[in-house]
Amino acid sequence: MDIENRENLRRLLEPIRLLILDVDGVLTDGRIILDGEGRECKIFDVKDGHRLAMMIGQGVEVIVITGRNSQAVEIRSRELGVAETYQGIRDKVKVYEEIIARKNLLPQEVAFVGDDLVDIPLLKRVGFAVAVSDASEQVKTVVHYVTGKPGGRGAVGEVCEMILKAKGKWEAMEKRYEFSRGDRRTF
């Protein structure tokens, strides 16, 4: 990415105060696992979760809006400190408009990560629209950024890191985990 594009990306990311996430195909790889009794199982990436928690700790709010209902989503959202979780939503734009009105946010202060056709109306309304790398091709044509990583495999963490870097908060977060050269193990 050239310097001009990096600067444009930073300008879009810097004002973000709210990150909205879809679930299936974004926080997960999109597969739905059902056991023999019809219970649903979802697989979440721990690094995505860690970066979400880091970002929430730095004051960027996270909200989940998904078309499906899943107890696993409710549990994972609670574990990570997600502010609000909306499940079984058919009209994500309506929920988004209610949220930004209630929180007194401007569209440019909101980012959304989606992956499929149902996400396009919301992607067109936010200040920073993101598609995961394995999103449908139609979605990729309407976003500001396509992640290098697929949904459920680091895409959300990538977006969190970008937001924190644009806000000048990533370096301090990273330093918390560094250790001196003498502490490195050699194998």
mmCIF file with all atom_site columns, C-alpha atoms in Angstrom:
data_model
loop_
_atom_site.group_PDB
_atom_site.id
_atom_site.type_symbol
_atom_site.label_atom_id
_atom_site.label_alt_id
_atom_site.label_comp_id
_atom_site.label_asym_id
_atom_site.label_entity_id
_atom_site.label_seq_id
_atom_site.pdbx_PDB_ins_code
_atom_site.Cartn_x
_atom_site.Cartn_y
_atom_site.Cartn_z
_atom_site.occupancy
_atom_site.B_iso_or_equiv
_atom_site.pdbx_formal_charge
_atom_site.auth_seq_id
_atom_site.auth_comp_id
_atom_site.auth_asym_id
_atom_site.auth_atom_id
_atom_site.pdbx_PDB_model_num
ATOM 1   C CA . MET A 1 1   ? 0.000   0.000   0.000  1.00 0.00 ? 1   MET A CA 1
ATOM 2   C CA . ASP A 1 2   ? 1.439   3.363   -0.960 1.00 0.00 ? 2   ASP A CA 1
ATOM 3   C CA . ILE A 1 3   ? 1.767   6.321   1.408  1.00 0.00 ? 3   ILE A CA 1
ATOM 4   C CA . GLU A 1 4   ? -1.245  8.174   0.003  1.00 0.00 ? 4   GLU A CA 1
ATOM 5   C CA . ASN A 1 5   ? -3.512  5.157   0.443  1.00 0.00 ? 5   ASN A CA 1
ATOM 6   C CA . ARG A 1 6   ? -2.172  4.571   3.972  1.00 0.00 ? 6   ARG A CA 1
ATOM 7   C CA . GLU A 1 7   ? -2.930  8.184   4.858  1.00 0.00 ? 7   GLU A CA 1
ATOM 8   C CA . ASN A 1 8   ? -6.462  7.932   3.426  1.00 0.00 ? 8   ASN A CA 1
ATOM 9   C CA . LEU A 1 9   ? -6.999  4.738   5.407  1.00 0.00 ? 9   LEU A CA 1
ATOM 10  C CA . ARG A 1 10  ? -5.757  6.414   8.598  1.00 0.00 ? 10  ARG A CA 1
ATOM 11  C CA . ARG A 1 11  ? -8.179  9.326   8.029  1.00 0.00 ? 11  ARG A CA 1
ATOM 12  C CA . LEU A 1 12  ? -11.078 6.871   7.783  1.00 0.00 ? 12  LEU A CA 1
ATOM 13  C CA . LEU A 1 13  ? -10.001 4.867   10.832 1.00 0.00 ? 13  LEU A CA 1
ATOM 14  C CA . GLU A 1 14  ? -9.005  7.606   13.258 1.00 0.00 ? 14  GLU A CA 1
ATOM 15  C CA . PRO A 1 15  ? -12.547 8.805   14.099 1.00 0.00 ? 15  PRO A CA 1
ATOM 16  C CA . ILE A 1 16  ? -13.936 5.281   14.714 1.00 0.00 ? 16  ILE A CA 1
ATOM 17  C CA . ARG A 1 17  ? -15.679 5.032   18.077 1.00 0.00 ? 17  ARG A CA 1
ATOM 18  C CA . LEU A 1 18  ? -17.861 1.995   17.347 1.00 0.00 ? 18  LEU A CA 1
ATOM 19  C CA . LEU A 1 19  ? -17.098 -1.266  15.558 1.00 0.00 ? 19  LEU A CA 1
ATOM 20  C CA . ILE A 1 20  ? -20.100 -3.318  14.469 1.00 0.00 ? 20  ILE A CA 1
ATOM 21  C CA . LEU A 1 21  ? -19.570 -6.961  13.581 1.00 0.00 ? 21  LEU A CA 1
ATOM 22  C CA . ASP A 1 22  ? -21.555 -9.616  11.794 1.00 0.00 ? 22  ASP A CA 1
ATOM 23  C CA . VAL A 1 23  ? -20.977 -13.110 13.205 1.00 0.00 ? 23  VAL A CA 1
ATOM 24  C CA . ASP A 1 24  ? -21.210 -15.984 10.720 1.00 0.00 ? 24  ASP A CA 1
ATOM 25  C CA . GLY A 1 25  ? -18.409 -15.523 8.217  1.00 0.00 ? 25  GLY A CA 1
ATOM 26  C CA . VAL A 1 26  ? -16.839 -12.652 10.185 1.00 0.00 ? 26  VAL A CA 1
ATOM 27  C CA . LEU A 1 27  ? -16.310 -13.697 13.824 1.00 0.00 ? 27  LEU A CA 1
ATOM 28  C CA . THR A 1 28  ? -16.540 -17.331 12.666 1.00 0.00 ? 28  THR A CA 1
ATOM 29  C CA . ASP A 1 29  ? -15.508 -18.996 9.435  1.00 0.00 ? 29  ASP A CA 1
ATOM 30  C CA . GLY A 1 30  ? -19.161 -19.227 8.417  1.00 0.00 ? 30  GLY A CA 1
ATOM 31  C CA . ARG A 1 31  ? -19.658 -22.913 9.040  1.00 0.00 ? 31  ARG A CA 1
ATOM 32  C CA . ILE A 1 32  ? -22.553 -23.913 11.266 1.00 0.00 ? 32  ILE A CA 1
ATOM 33  C CA . ILE A 1 33  ? -21.977 -27.079 13.246 1.00 0.00 ? 33  ILE A CA 1
ATOM 34  C CA . LEU A 1 34  ? -25.030 -28.903 14.616 1.00 0.00 ? 34  LEU A CA 1
ATOM 35  C CA . ASP A 1 35  ? -24.733 -31.875 16.933 1.00 0.00 ? 35  ASP A CA 1
ATOM 36  C CA . GLY A 1 36  ? -27.096 -34.869 16.866 1.00 0.00 ? 36  GLY A CA 1
ATOM 37  C CA . GLU A 1 37  ? -29.525 -33.050 19.145 1.00 0.00 ? 37  GLU A CA 1
ATOM 38  C CA . GLY A 1 38  ? -29.644 -29.889 17.056 1.00 0.00 ? 38  GLY A CA 1
ATOM 39  C CA . ARG A 1 39  ? -27.384 -27.825 19.309 1.00 0.00 ? 39  ARG A CA 1
ATOM 40  C CA . GLU A 1 40  ? -25.325 -25.278 17.439 1.00 0.00 ? 40  GLU A CA 1
ATOM 41  C CA . CYS A 1 41  ? -21.588 -24.962 17.869 1.00 0.00 ? 41  CYS A CA 1
ATOM 42  C CA . LYS A 1 42  ? -19.467 -22.032 16.661 1.00 0.00 ? 42  LYS A CA 1
ATOM 43  C CA . ILE A 1 43  ? -15.705 -21.688 16.495 1.00 0.00 ? 43  ILE A CA 1
ATOM 44  C CA . PHE A 1 44  ? -14.203 -18.302 17.357 1.00 0.00 ? 44  PHE A CA 1
ATOM 45  C CA . ASP A 1 45  ? -10.575 -17.253 16.845 1.00 0.00 ? 45  ASP A CA 1
ATOM 46  C CA . VAL A 1 46  ? -8.861  -16.510 20.165 1.00 0.00 ? 46  VAL A CA 1
ATOM 47  C CA . LYS A 1 47  ? -6.581  -13.859 18.602 1.00 0.00 ? 47  LYS A CA 1
ATOM 48  C CA . ASP A 1 48  ? -9.625  -12.024 17.205 1.00 0.00 ? 48  ASP A CA 1
ATOM 49  C CA . GLY A 1 49  ? -11.078 -12.106 20.702 1.00 0.00 ? 49  GLY A CA 1
ATOM 50  C CA . HIS A 1 50  ? -7.899  -10.817 22.312 1.00 0.00 ? 50  HIS A CA 1
ATOM 51  C CA . ARG A 1 51  ? -7.639  -7.887  19.915 1.00 0.00 ? 51  ARG A CA 1
ATOM 52  C CA . LEU A 1 52  ? -11.321 -7.081  20.408 1.00 0.00 ? 52  LEU A CA 1
ATOM 53  C CA . ALA A 1 53  ? -10.802 -7.022  24.169 1.00 0.00 ? 53  ALA A CA 1
ATOM 54  C CA . MET A 1 54  ? -7.713  -4.809  23.722 1.00 0.00 ? 54  MET A CA 1
ATOM 55  C CA . MET A 1 55  ? -9.673  -2.376  21.555 1.00 0.00 ? 55  MET A CA 1
ATOM 56  C CA . ILE A 1 56  ? -12.628 -2.294  23.942 1.00 0.00 ? 56  ILE A CA 1
ATOM 57  C CA . GLY A 1 57  ? -10.146 -1.546  26.731 1.00 0.00 ? 57  GLY A CA 1
ATOM 58  C CA . GLN A 1 58  ? -8.968  1.454   24.710 1.00 0.00 ? 58  GLN A CA 1
ATOM 59  C CA . GLY A 1 59  ? -12.476 2.913   24.508 1.00 0.00 ? 59  GLY A CA 1
ATOM 60  C CA . VAL A 1 60  ? -13.721 1.686   21.130 1.00 0.00 ? 60  VAL A CA 1
ATOM 61  C CA . GLU A 1 61  ? -17.126 0.126   21.622 1.00 0.00 ? 61  GLU A CA 1
ATOM 62  C CA . VAL A 1 62  ? -18.078 -3.139  19.891 1.00 0.00 ? 62  VAL A CA 1
ATOM 63  C CA . ILE A 1 63  ? -21.590 -4.243  18.953 1.00 0.00 ? 63  ILE A CA 1
ATOM 64  C CA . VAL A 1 64  ? -22.661 -7.478  17.278 1.00 0.00 ? 64  VAL A CA 1
ATOM 65  C CA . ILE A 1 65  ? -25.562 -7.569  14.816 1.00 0.00 ? 65  ILE A CA 1
ATOM 66  C CA . THR A 1 66  ? -26.384 -10.959 13.313 1.00 0.00 ? 66  THR A CA 1
ATOM 67  C CA . GLY A 1 67  ? -29.246 -12.551 11.442 1.00 0.00 ? 67  GLY A CA 1
ATOM 68  C CA . ARG A 1 68  ? -29.095 -15.819 13.351 1.00 0.00 ? 68  ARG A CA 1
ATOM 69  C CA . ASN A 1 69  ? -29.769 -16.640 17.003 1.00 0.00 ? 69  ASN A CA 1
ATOM 70  C CA . SER A 1 70  ? -27.138 -18.529 18.960 1.00 0.00 ? 70  SER A CA 1
ATOM 71  C CA . GLN A 1 71  ? -26.434 -18.982 22.636 1.00 0.00 ? 71  GLN A CA 1
ATOM 72  C CA . ALA A 1 72  ? -22.738 -19.339 21.729 1.00 0.00 ? 72  ALA A CA 1
ATOM 73  C CA . VAL A 1 73  ? -22.747 -15.783 20.322 1.00 0.00 ? 73  VAL A CA 1
ATOM 74  C CA . GLU A 1 74  ? -24.312 -14.441 23.507 1.00 0.00 ? 74  GLU A CA 1
ATOM 75  C CA . ILE A 1 75  ? -21.724 -16.191 25.668 1.00 0.00 ? 75  ILE A CA 1
ATOM 76  C CA . ARG A 1 76  ? -18.740 -15.121 23.528 1.00 0.00 ? 76  ARG A CA 1
ATOM 77  C CA . SER A 1 77  ? -19.977 -11.517 23.363 1.00 0.00 ? 77  SER A CA 1
ATOM 78  C CA . ARG A 1 78  ? -20.276 -11.390 27.130 1.00 0.00 ? 78  ARG A CA 1
ATOM 79  C CA . GLU A 1 79  ? -16.779 -12.900 27.595 1.00 0.00 ? 79  GLU A CA 1
ATOM 80  C CA . LEU A 1 80  ? -15.233 -10.216 25.388 1.00 0.00 ? 80  LEU A CA 1
ATOM 81  C CA . GLY A 1 81  ? -17.098 -7.258  26.858 1.00 0.00 ? 81  GLY A CA 1
ATOM 82  C CA . VAL A 1 82  ? -19.162 -6.550  23.738 1.00 0.00 ? 82  VAL A CA 1
ATOM 83  C CA . ALA A 1 83  ? -21.502 -3.681  24.624 1.00 0.00 ? 83  ALA A CA 1
ATOM 84  C CA . GLU A 1 84  ? -24.621 -4.945  22.860 1.00 0.00 ? 84  GLU A CA 1
ATOM 85  C CA . THR A 1 85  ? -25.546 -8.080  20.935 1.00 0.00 ? 85  THR A CA 1
ATOM 86  C CA . TYR A 1 86  ? -28.471 -8.123  18.512 1.00 0.00 ? 86  TYR A CA 1
ATOM 87  C CA . GLN A 1 87  ? -29.492 -11.550 17.185 1.00 0.00 ? 87  GLN A CA 1
ATOM 88  C CA . GLY A 1 88  ? -32.201 -12.660 14.775 1.00 0.00 ? 88  GLY A CA 1
ATOM 89  C CA . ILE A 1 89  ? -31.985 -9.300  12.971 1.00 0.00 ? 89  ILE A CA 1
ATOM 90  C CA . ARG A 1 90  ? -33.323 -9.129  9.427  1.00 0.00 ? 90  ARG A CA 1
ATOM 91  C CA . ASP A 1 91  ? -32.923 -5.359  8.994  1.00 0.00 ? 91  ASP A CA 1
ATOM 92  C CA . LYS A 1 92  ? -29.426 -4.468  10.220 1.00 0.00 ? 92  LYS A CA 1
ATOM 93  C CA . VAL A 1 93  ? -29.756 -0.906  8.927  1.00 0.00 ? 93  VAL A CA 1
ATOM 94  C CA . LYS A 1 94  ? -32.742 -0.204  11.174 1.00 0.00 ? 94  LYS A CA 1
ATOM 95  C CA . VAL A 1 95  ? -30.821 -1.419  14.245 1.00 0.00 ? 95  VAL A CA 1
ATOM 96  C CA . TYR A 1 96  ? -27.741 0.580   13.158 1.00 0.00 ? 96  TYR A CA 1
ATOM 97  C CA . GLU A 1 97  ? -29.793 3.779   12.780 1.00 0.00 ? 97  GLU A CA 1
ATOM 98  C CA . GLU A 1 98  ? -31.316 3.291   16.231 1.00 0.00 ? 98  GLU A CA 1
ATOM 99  C CA . ILE A 1 99  ? -27.857 2.722   17.727 1.00 0.00 ? 99  ILE A CA 1
ATOM 100 C CA . ILE A 1 100 ? -26.195 5.786   16.212 1.00 0.00 ? 100 ILE A CA 1
ATOM 101 C CA . ALA A 1 101 ? -29.157 7.987   17.141 1.00 0.00 ? 101 ALA A CA 1
ATOM 102 C CA . ARG A 1 102 ? -29.150 6.734   20.736 1.00 0.00 ? 102 ARG A CA 1
ATOM 103 C CA . LYS A 1 103 ? -25.367 7.035   21.071 1.00 0.00 ? 103 LYS A CA 1
ATOM 104 C CA . ASN A 1 104 ? -25.226 10.355  19.200 1.00 0.00 ? 104 ASN A CA 1
ATOM 105 C CA . LEU A 1 105 ? -22.690 9.018   16.677 1.00 0.00 ? 105 LEU A CA 1
ATOM 106 C CA . LEU A 1 106 ? -21.985 10.163  13.141 1.00 0.00 ? 106 LEU A CA 1
ATOM 107 C CA . PRO A 1 107 ? -21.672 7.523   10.389 1.00 0.00 ? 107 PRO A CA 1
ATOM 108 C CA . GLN A 1 108 ? -17.952 8.339   10.021 1.00 0.00 ? 108 GLN A CA 1
ATOM 109 C CA . GLU A 1 109 ? -17.455 7.239   13.636 1.00 0.00 ? 109 GLU A CA 1
ATOM 110 C CA . VAL A 1 110 ? -18.692 3.724   12.870 1.00 0.00 ? 110 VAL A CA 1
ATOM 111 C CA . ALA A 1 111 ? -16.982 0.763   11.203 1.00 0.00 ? 111 ALA A CA 1
ATOM 112 C CA . PHE A 1 112 ? -18.739 -2.418  10.114 1.00 0.00 ? 112 PHE A CA 1
ATOM 113 C CA . VAL A 1 113 ? -17.271 -5.776  9.094  1.00 0.00 ? 113 VAL A CA 1
ATOM 114 C CA . GLY A 1 114 ? -19.446 -7.959  6.877  1.00 0.00 ? 114 GLY A CA 1
ATOM 115 C CA . ASP A 1 115 ? -19.159 -10.812 4.439  1.00 0.00 ? 115 ASP A CA 1
ATOM 116 C CA . ASP A 1 116 ? -22.366 -11.441 2.516  1.00 0.00 ? 116 ASP A CA 1
ATOM 117 C CA . LEU A 1 117 ? -25.088 -9.774  0.463  1.00 0.00 ? 117 LEU A CA 1
ATOM 118 C CA . VAL A 1 118 ? -27.322 -9.029  3.472  1.00 0.00 ? 118 VAL A CA 1
ATOM 119 C CA . ASP A 1 119 ? -24.529 -6.814  4.839  1.00 0.00 ? 119 ASP A CA 1
ATOM 120 C CA . ILE A 1 120 ? -24.305 -4.507  1.809  1.00 0.00 ? 120 ILE A CA 1
ATOM 121 C CA . PRO A 1 121 ? -26.990 -1.983  2.888  1.00 0.00 ? 121 PRO A CA 1
ATOM 122 C CA . LEU A 1 122 ? -25.194 -1.409  6.203  1.00 0.00 ? 122 LEU A CA 1
ATOM 123 C CA . LEU A 1 123 ? -21.726 -1.409  4.639  1.00 0.00 ? 123 LEU A CA 1
ATOM 124 C CA . LYS A 1 124 ? -22.877 1.474   2.418  1.00 0.00 ? 124 LYS A CA 1
ATOM 125 C CA . ARG A 1 125 ? -23.848 3.602   5.440  1.00 0.00 ? 125 ARG A CA 1
ATOM 126 C CA . VAL A 1 126 ? -20.839 3.461   7.753  1.00 0.00 ? 126 VAL A CA 1
ATOM 127 C CA . GLY A 1 127 ? -17.681 5.550   7.754  1.00 0.00 ? 127 GLY A CA 1
ATOM 128 C CA . PHE A 1 128 ? -15.400 2.530   7.384  1.00 0.00 ? 128 PHE A CA 1
ATOM 129 C CA . ALA A 1 129 ? -16.790 -0.529  5.598  1.00 0.00 ? 129 ALA A CA 1
ATOM 130 C CA . VAL A 1 130 ? -14.791 -3.768  5.697  1.00 0.00 ? 130 VAL A CA 1
ATOM 131 C CA . ALA A 1 131 ? -15.154 -7.115  3.960  1.00 0.00 ? 131 ALA A CA 1
ATOM 132 C CA . VAL A 1 132 ? -13.297 -10.199 5.139  1.00 0.00 ? 132 VAL A CA 1
ATOM 133 C CA . SER A 1 133 ? -11.011 -11.729 2.502  1.00 0.00 ? 133 SER A CA 1
ATOM 134 C CA . ASP A 1 134 ? -13.408 -14.598 1.794  1.00 0.00 ? 134 ASP A CA 1
ATOM 135 C CA . ALA A 1 135 ? -16.492 -12.366 1.522  1.00 0.00 ? 135 ALA A CA 1
ATOM 136 C CA . SER A 1 136 ? -18.709 -12.550 -1.532 1.00 0.00 ? 136 SER A CA 1
ATOM 137 C CA . GLU A 1 137 ? -17.358 -10.640 -4.510 1.00 0.00 ? 137 GLU A CA 1
ATOM 138 C CA . GLN A 1 138 ? -20.350 -8.269  -4.481 1.00 0.00 ? 138 GLN A CA 1
ATOM 139 C CA . VAL A 1 139 ? -19.513 -7.227  -0.916 1.00 0.00 ? 139 VAL A CA 1
ATOM 140 C CA . LYS A 1 140 ? -15.904 -6.542  -1.819 1.00 0.00 ? 140 LYS A CA 1
ATOM 141 C CA . THR A 1 141 ? -17.009 -3.972  -4.420 1.00 0.00 ? 141 THR A CA 1
ATOM 142 C CA . VAL A 1 142 ? -18.738 -1.686  -1.864 1.00 0.00 ? 142 VAL A CA 1
ATOM 143 C CA . VAL A 1 143 ? -16.175 -1.550  0.961  1.00 0.00 ? 143 VAL A CA 1
ATOM 144 C CA . HIS A 1 144 ? -13.249 0.670   1.847  1.00 0.00 ? 144 HIS A CA 1
ATOM 145 C CA . TYR A 1 145 ? -11.043 -2.259  2.805  1.00 0.00 ? 145 TYR A CA 1
ATOM 146 C CA . VAL A 1 146 ? -10.782 -6.020  2.301  1.00 0.00 ? 146 VAL A CA 1
ATOM 147 C CA . THR A 1 147 ? -8.865  -7.852  5.026  1.00 0.00 ? 147 THR A CA 1
ATOM 148 C CA . GLY A 1 148 ? -5.909  -10.049 4.226  1.00 0.00 ? 148 GLY A CA 1
ATOM 149 C CA . LYS A 1 149 ? -7.315  -12.741 6.508  1.00 0.00 ? 149 LYS A CA 1
ATOM 150 C CA . PRO A 1 150 ? -10.564 -14.699 6.209  1.00 0.00 ? 150 PRO A CA 1
ATOM 151 C CA . GLY A 1 151 ? -13.540 -14.524 8.540  1.00 0.00 ? 151 GLY A CA 1
ATOM 152 C CA . GLY A 1 152 ? -13.091 -16.450 11.764 1.00 0.00 ? 152 GLY A CA 1
ATOM 153 C CA . ARG A 1 153 ? -9.341  -16.639 11.114 1.00 0.00 ? 153 ARG A CA 1
ATOM 154 C CA . GLY A 1 154 ? -7.920  -13.274 12.105 1.00 0.00 ? 154 GLY A CA 1
ATOM 155 C CA . ALA A 1 155 ? -9.889  -10.782 10.004 1.00 0.00 ? 155 ALA A CA 1
ATOM 156 C CA . VAL A 1 156 ? -11.487 -9.083  13.015 1.00 0.00 ? 156 VAL A CA 1
ATOM 157 C CA . GLY A 1 157 ? -8.155  -8.891  14.825 1.00 0.00 ? 157 GLY A CA 1
ATOM 158 C CA . GLU A 1 158 ? -6.652  -7.281  11.726 1.00 0.00 ? 158 GLU A CA 1
ATOM 159 C CA . VAL A 1 159 ? -9.348  -4.574  11.766 1.00 0.00 ? 159 VAL A CA 1
ATOM 160 C CA . CYS A 1 160 ? -8.918  -3.959  15.507 1.00 0.00 ? 160 CYS A CA 1
ATOM 161 C CA . GLU A 1 161 ? -5.179  -3.577  15.058 1.00 0.00 ? 161 GLU A CA 1
ATOM 162 C CA . MET A 1 162 ? -5.707  -1.100  12.197 1.00 0.00 ? 162 MET A CA 1
ATOM 163 C CA . ILE A 1 163 ? -8.082  1.012   14.295 1.00 0.00 ? 163 ILE A CA 1
ATOM 164 C CA . LEU A 1 164 ? -5.718  1.038   17.273 1.00 0.00 ? 164 LEU A CA 1
ATOM 165 C CA . LYS A 1 165 ? -2.773  1.978   15.037 1.00 0.00 ? 165 LYS A CA 1
ATOM 166 C CA . ALA A 1 166 ? -4.738  4.837   13.438 1.00 0.00 ? 166 ALA A CA 1
ATOM 167 C CA . LYS A 1 167 ? -5.592  6.144   16.907 1.00 0.00 ? 167 LYS A CA 1
ATOM 168 C CA . GLY A 1 168 ? -1.925  5.933   17.958 1.00 0.00 ? 168 GLY A CA 1
ATOM 169 C CA . LYS A 1 169 ? -2.659  3.308   20.619 1.00 0.00 ? 169 LYS A CA 1
ATOM 170 C CA . TRP A 1 170 ? -1.222  0.128   19.113 1.00 0.00 ? 170 TRP A CA 1
ATOM 171 C CA . GLU A 1 171 ? 2.444   0.738   19.893 1.00 0.00 ? 171 GLU A CA 1
ATOM 172 C CA . ALA A 1 172 ? 1.762   1.149   23.628 1.00 0.00 ? 172 ALA A CA 1
ATOM 173 C CA . MET A 1 173 ? -0.403  -1.985  23.596 1.00 0.00 ? 173 MET A CA 1
ATOM 174 C CA . GLU A 1 174 ? 2.333   -3.911  21.835 1.00 0.00 ? 174 GLU A CA 1
ATOM 175 C CA . LYS A 1 175 ? 5.000   -2.760  24.306 1.00 0.00 ? 175 LYS A CA 1
ATOM 176 C CA . ARG A 1 176 ? 3.012   -4.257  27.169 1.00 0.00 ? 176 ARG A CA 1
ATOM 177 C CA . TYR A 1 177 ? 3.823   -7.666  25.716 1.00 0.00 ? 177 TYR A CA 1
ATOM 178 C CA . GLU A 1 178 ? 7.454   -7.143  24.761 1.00 0.00 ? 178 GLU A CA 1
ATOM 179 C CA . PHE A 1 179 ? 10.374  -8.543  26.673 1.00 0.00 ? 179 PHE A CA 1
ATOM 180 C CA . SER A 1 180 ? 14.043  -7.753  26.528 1.00 0.00 ? 180 SER A CA 1
ATOM 181 C CA . ARG A 1 181 ? 16.398  -9.538  24.144 1.00 0.00 ? 181 ARG A CA 1
ATOM 182 C CA . GLY A 1 182 ? 17.951  -11.407 27.033 1.00 0.00 ? 182 GLY A CA 1
ATOM 183 C CA . ASP A 1 183 ? 14.567  -12.955 27.829 1.00 0.00 ? 183 ASP A CA 1
ATOM 184 C CA . ARG A 1 184 ? 14.181  -14.609 24.405 1.00 0.00 ? 184 ARG A CA 1
ATOM 185 C CA . ARG A 1 185 ? 14.513  -18.337 24.334 1.00 0.00 ? 185 ARG A CA 1
ATOM 186 C CA . THR A 1 186 ? 16.571  -20.049 21.717 1.00 0.00 ? 186 THR A CA 1
ATOM 187 C CA . PHE A 1 187 ? 15.762  -23.541 20.587 1.00 0.00 ? 187 PHE A CA 1
#
